[in-house]
C-alpha cells in the first residue's frame, strides 16, 4: 500500500510533469497547391452564415512529396456572420507519376486540415496522414502550403 508521503511525492511529480509544455509536433513540408475556380453559385443567407458553392476548375501542385495537376472539385464553404470563411472542399489531384489522390479540406481560413484518399501503392502513406495547410487568395485563385 502507498504511504501518504509517497502518494504526495507522486502527485508533486505529476504536477511537475504536467507543468512542462509539451514539445510541438514537427512538420514535414509536402507541397504547395494553387486552386482555380469557376463562377461561384451563391446559396445566400442560411442559418449559420452565407453559403457559396465554389467549383474548383483546376490548378496545380508543386513540392518535394507531391506534384501534379488539380482535376475537379467543390468547396461549399460557409462565411459566418462574423465574417470568418470556413472552407469545406473536396478535389482530386493527378500526380506527375500518374496517381490520383482525393483531397478533403476543412477548417477556418487561413488554417485548414487536409485528409487524403488514394488507391496508389506509392502514395498509400497519405491514407493515414493528417496535413495542416495555410494560405489564401492569390492572383490565380487560392494558394495553400501543405505540411504533414
Ligand atoms: C501559385 O501561384 C502563384 C501566383 O501566381 C505563384 O507565385 C506560385 O508559384 C504558384 N504555386 C504553384 C504551386 O504553382
Ligand atoms: C495511369 O494510371 C491509370 C489508372 O491506374 C492506368 O490505367 C494507366 O495505364 C496509367 N498510365 C500510365 C502512363 O502509367
CSV table of C-alpha atoms and ligand atoms in Angstrom, one decimal:
chain,number,residue,atom,x,y,z
A,1,UNK,CA,0.0,0.0,0.0
A,2,UNK,CA,1.2,3.5,-0.8
A,3,UNK,CA,2.1,5.6,2.2
A,4,UNK,CA,0.7,9.2,2.4
A,5,UNK,CA,4.2,10.7,1.8
A,6,UNK,CA,4.9,8.6,-1.3
A,7,UNK,CA,1.5,9.5,-2.6
A,8,UNK,CA,2.1,13.2,-2.2
A,9,UNK,CA,5.5,12.7,-3.8
A,10,UNK,CA,3.9,11.1,-6.8
A,11,UNK,CA,1.3,13.9,-7.0
A,12,UNK,CA,4.1,16.5,-6.9
A,13,UNK,CA,5.9,14.6,-9.7
A,14,UNK,CA,2.7,14.5,-11.8
A,15,UNK,CA,2.2,18.3,-11.3
A,16,UNK,CA,5.9,18.9,-12.4
A,17,UNK,CA,5.4,16.8,-15.5
A,18,UNK,CA,2.1,18.5,-16.4
A,19,UNK,CA,3.7,21.9,-15.9
A,20,UNK,CA,6.2,21.3,-18.7
A,21,UNK,CA,4.9,22.5,-22.1
A,22,UNK,CA,4.7,19.5,-24.5
A,23,UNK,CA,7.1,19.7,-27.4
A,24,UNK,CA,5.4,21.0,-30.6
A,25,UNK,CA,4.9,18.4,-33.3
A,26,UNK,CA,7.4,18.6,-36.2
A,27,UNK,CA,6.0,19.3,-39.6
A,28,UNK,CA,7.2,17.9,-43.0
A,29,UNK,CA,6.6,20.1,-46.0
A,30,UNK,CA,4.6,18.2,-48.6
A,31,UNK,CA,3.6,20.6,-51.4
A,32,UNK,CA,2.1,23.9,-52.4
A,33,UNK,CA,-1.1,24.0,-54.4
A,34,UNK,CA,-2.9,26.6,-56.4
A,35,UNK,CA,-6.6,26.2,-57.0
A,36,UNK,CA,-8.6,27.9,-59.7
A,37,UNK,CA,-12.3,28.5,-59.5
A,38,UNK,CA,-15.3,28.7,-61.9
A,39,UNK,CA,-18.1,31.2,-61.3
A,40,UNK,CA,-19.4,30.7,-57.8
A,41,UNK,CA,-23.0,29.9,-57.1
A,42,UNK,CA,-24.4,31.8,-54.1
A,43,UNK,CA,-26.8,29.9,-51.9
A,44,UNK,CA,-27.3,33.0,-49.8
A,45,UNK,CA,-28.0,33.6,-46.2
A,46,UNK,CA,-28.5,30.2,-44.4
A,47,UNK,CA,-29.0,29.5,-40.6
A,48,UNK,CA,-25.2,29.7,-39.8
A,49,UNK,CA,-24.0,32.3,-42.3
A,50,UNK,CA,-23.6,32.7,-46.0
A,51,UNK,CA,-23.2,29.6,-48.1
A,52,UNK,CA,-21.5,29.5,-51.5
A,53,UNK,CA,-20.8,26.7,-53.9
A,54,UNK,CA,-17.3,27.3,-55.3
A,55,UNK,CA,-16.5,25.0,-58.2
A,56,UNK,CA,-12.8,24.1,-58.3
A,57,UNK,CA,-11.9,24.1,-62.0
A,58,UNK,CA,-8.3,23.1,-61.9
A,59,UNK,CA,-4.9,24.1,-60.6
A,60,UNK,CA,-1.5,22.6,-59.9
A,61,UNK,CA,0.6,21.3,-57.1
A,62,UNK,CA,4.4,21.5,-56.7
A,63,UNK,CA,6.5,20.2,-53.9
A,64,UNK,CA,9.0,17.6,-52.5
A,65,UNK,CA,6.4,14.9,-51.9
A,66,UNK,CA,3.6,15.6,-54.4
A,67,UNK,CA,3.5,17.4,-57.8
A,68,UNK,CA,0.6,17.3,-60.2
A,69,UNK,CA,-2.5,18.9,-61.6
A,70,UNK,CA,-5.8,19.5,-59.8
A,71,UNK,CA,-8.8,18.0,-61.5
A,72,UNK,CA,-12.3,19.0,-60.5
A,73,UNK,CA,-13.7,19.8,-57.1
A,74,UNK,CA,-16.1,21.7,-55.0
A,75,UNK,CA,-15.8,24.0,-52.0
A,76,UNK,CA,-19.2,24.6,-50.2
A,77,UNK,CA,-17.6,27.0,-47.8
A,78,UNK,CA,-19.6,29.0,-45.2
A,79,UNK,CA,-18.9,32.6,-44.3
A,80,UNK,CA,-20.0,33.1,-40.7
A,81,UNK,CA,-21.9,36.2,-39.5
A,82,UNK,CA,-18.6,37.4,-38.0
A,83,UNK,CA,-17.0,37.2,-41.5
A,84,UNK,CA,-14.9,34.1,-41.0
A,85,UNK,CA,-14.7,31.9,-44.1
A,86,UNK,CA,-14.8,28.1,-43.3
A,87,UNK,CA,-13.8,26.2,-46.4
A,88,UNK,CA,-15.2,22.6,-46.8
A,89,UNK,CA,-13.6,21.3,-50.0
A,90,UNK,CA,-13.2,18.1,-51.9
A,91,UNK,CA,-11.0,17.9,-55.0
A,92,UNK,CA,-8.8,15.5,-57.0
A,93,UNK,CA,-5.2,15.8,-57.7
A,94,UNK,CA,-3.5,13.8,-60.5
A,95,UNK,CA,0.2,13.4,-59.8
A,96,UNK,CA,3.0,13.7,-62.3
A,97,UNK,CA,3.7,10.0,-61.8
A,98,UNK,CA,0.1,9.0,-62.6
A,99,UNK,CA,-1.6,8.6,-59.2
A,100,UNK,CA,-5.0,10.1,-58.4
A,101,UNK,CA,-5.5,11.5,-54.9
A,102,UNK,CA,-8.7,12.7,-53.4
A,103,UNK,CA,-8.2,15.7,-51.1
A,104,UNK,CA,-10.6,16.6,-48.2
A,105,UNK,CA,-10.0,20.1,-46.9
A,106,UNK,CA,-11.8,21.7,-44.0
A,107,UNK,CA,-11.1,24.5,-41.5
A,108,UNK,CA,-11.3,28.2,-40.7
A,109,UNK,CA,-9.4,30.4,-43.1
A,110,UNK,CA,-6.5,30.8,-43.2
A,111,UNK,CA,-6.0,27.5,-41.4
A,112,UNK,CA,-7.2,24.1,-42.7
A,113,UNK,CA,-6.6,20.5,-42.2
A,114,UNK,CA,-6.4,18.0,-45.0
A,115,UNK,CA,-7.1,14.3,-45.3
A,116,UNK,CA,-6.3,12.2,-48.3
A,117,UNK,CA,-7.6,9.1,-50.1
A,118,UNK,CA,-5.8,7.2,-52.8
A,119,UNK,CA,-5.6,3.8,-54.4
A,120,UNK,CA,-1.9,4.3,-55.4
A,121,UNK,CA,0.6,2.0,-53.6
A,122,UNK,CA,3.2,4.7,-53.9
A,123,UNK,CA,1.1,7.2,-52.0
A,124,UNK,CA,-0.5,4.7,-49.6
A,125,UNK,CA,1.1,6.7,-46.7
A,126,UNK,CA,-1.3,9.6,-47.5
A,127,UNK,CA,-4.3,7.5,-46.5
A,128,UNK,CA,-3.3,7.7,-42.8
A,129,UNK,CA,-1.7,11.2,-42.9
A,130,UNK,CA,-3.2,14.4,-41.4
A,131,UNK,CA,-1.9,17.6,-43.0
A,132,UNK,CA,-2.1,21.2,-42.0
A,133,UNK,CA,-2.3,23.9,-44.6
A,134,UNK,CA,-2.4,27.6,-44.6
A,135,UNK,CA,-2.7,30.2,-47.4
A,136,UNK,CA,-5.4,32.3,-49.0
A,137,UNK,CA,-6.4,34.1,-52.2
A,138,UNK,CA,-3.7,35.0,-54.7
A,139,UNK,CA,-3.5,36.1,-58.4
A,140,UNK,CA,-4.7,32.8,-59.7
A,141,UNK,CA,-7.3,31.8,-57.1
A,142,UNK,CA,-6.3,30.3,-53.8
A,143,UNK,CA,-2.8,29.1,-52.8
A,144,UNK,CA,-2.0,26.8,-49.9
A,145,UNK,CA,1.2,25.5,-48.4
A,146,UNK,CA,0.7,21.9,-47.0
A,147,UNK,CA,2.6,20.2,-44.2
A,148,UNK,CA,2.2,16.7,-42.7
B,1,LIG,C1,0.7,29.7,-57.4
B,1,LIG,O1,0.5,31.0,-58.0
B,1,LIG,C2,1.4,32.0,-57.5
B,1,LIG,C3,1.0,33.3,-58.1
B,1,LIG,O2,0.9,33.2,-59.5
B,1,LIG,C4,2.8,31.6,-57.9
B,1,LIG,O3,3.8,32.5,-57.4
B,1,LIG,C5,3.1,30.2,-57.3
B,1,LIG,O4,4.4,29.7,-57.7
B,1,LIG,C6,2.1,29.2,-57.7
B,1,LIG,N1,2.3,27.9,-57.0
B,1,LIG,C7,2.2,26.8,-57.6
B,1,LIG,C8,2.3,25.6,-56.7
B,1,LIG,O5,2.1,26.6,-58.8
B,2,LIG,C1,-2.1,5.7,-65.2
B,2,LIG,O1,-3.0,5.1,-64.2
B,2,LIG,C2,-4.2,4.6,-64.8
B,2,LIG,C3,-5.1,4.1,-63.7
B,2,LIG,O2,-4.4,3.4,-62.7
B,2,LIG,C4,-3.8,3.4,-65.8
B,2,LIG,O3,-4.9,2.9,-66.3
B,2,LIG,C5,-2.9,4.0,-66.8
B,2,LIG,O4,-2.4,2.9,-67.6
B,2,LIG,C6,-1.7,4.7,-66.2
B,2,LIG,N1,-0.9,5.4,-67.3
B,2,LIG,C7,0.4,5.4,-67.3
B,2,LIG,C8,1.1,6.2,-68.4
B,2,LIG,O5,1.1,4.8,-66.4
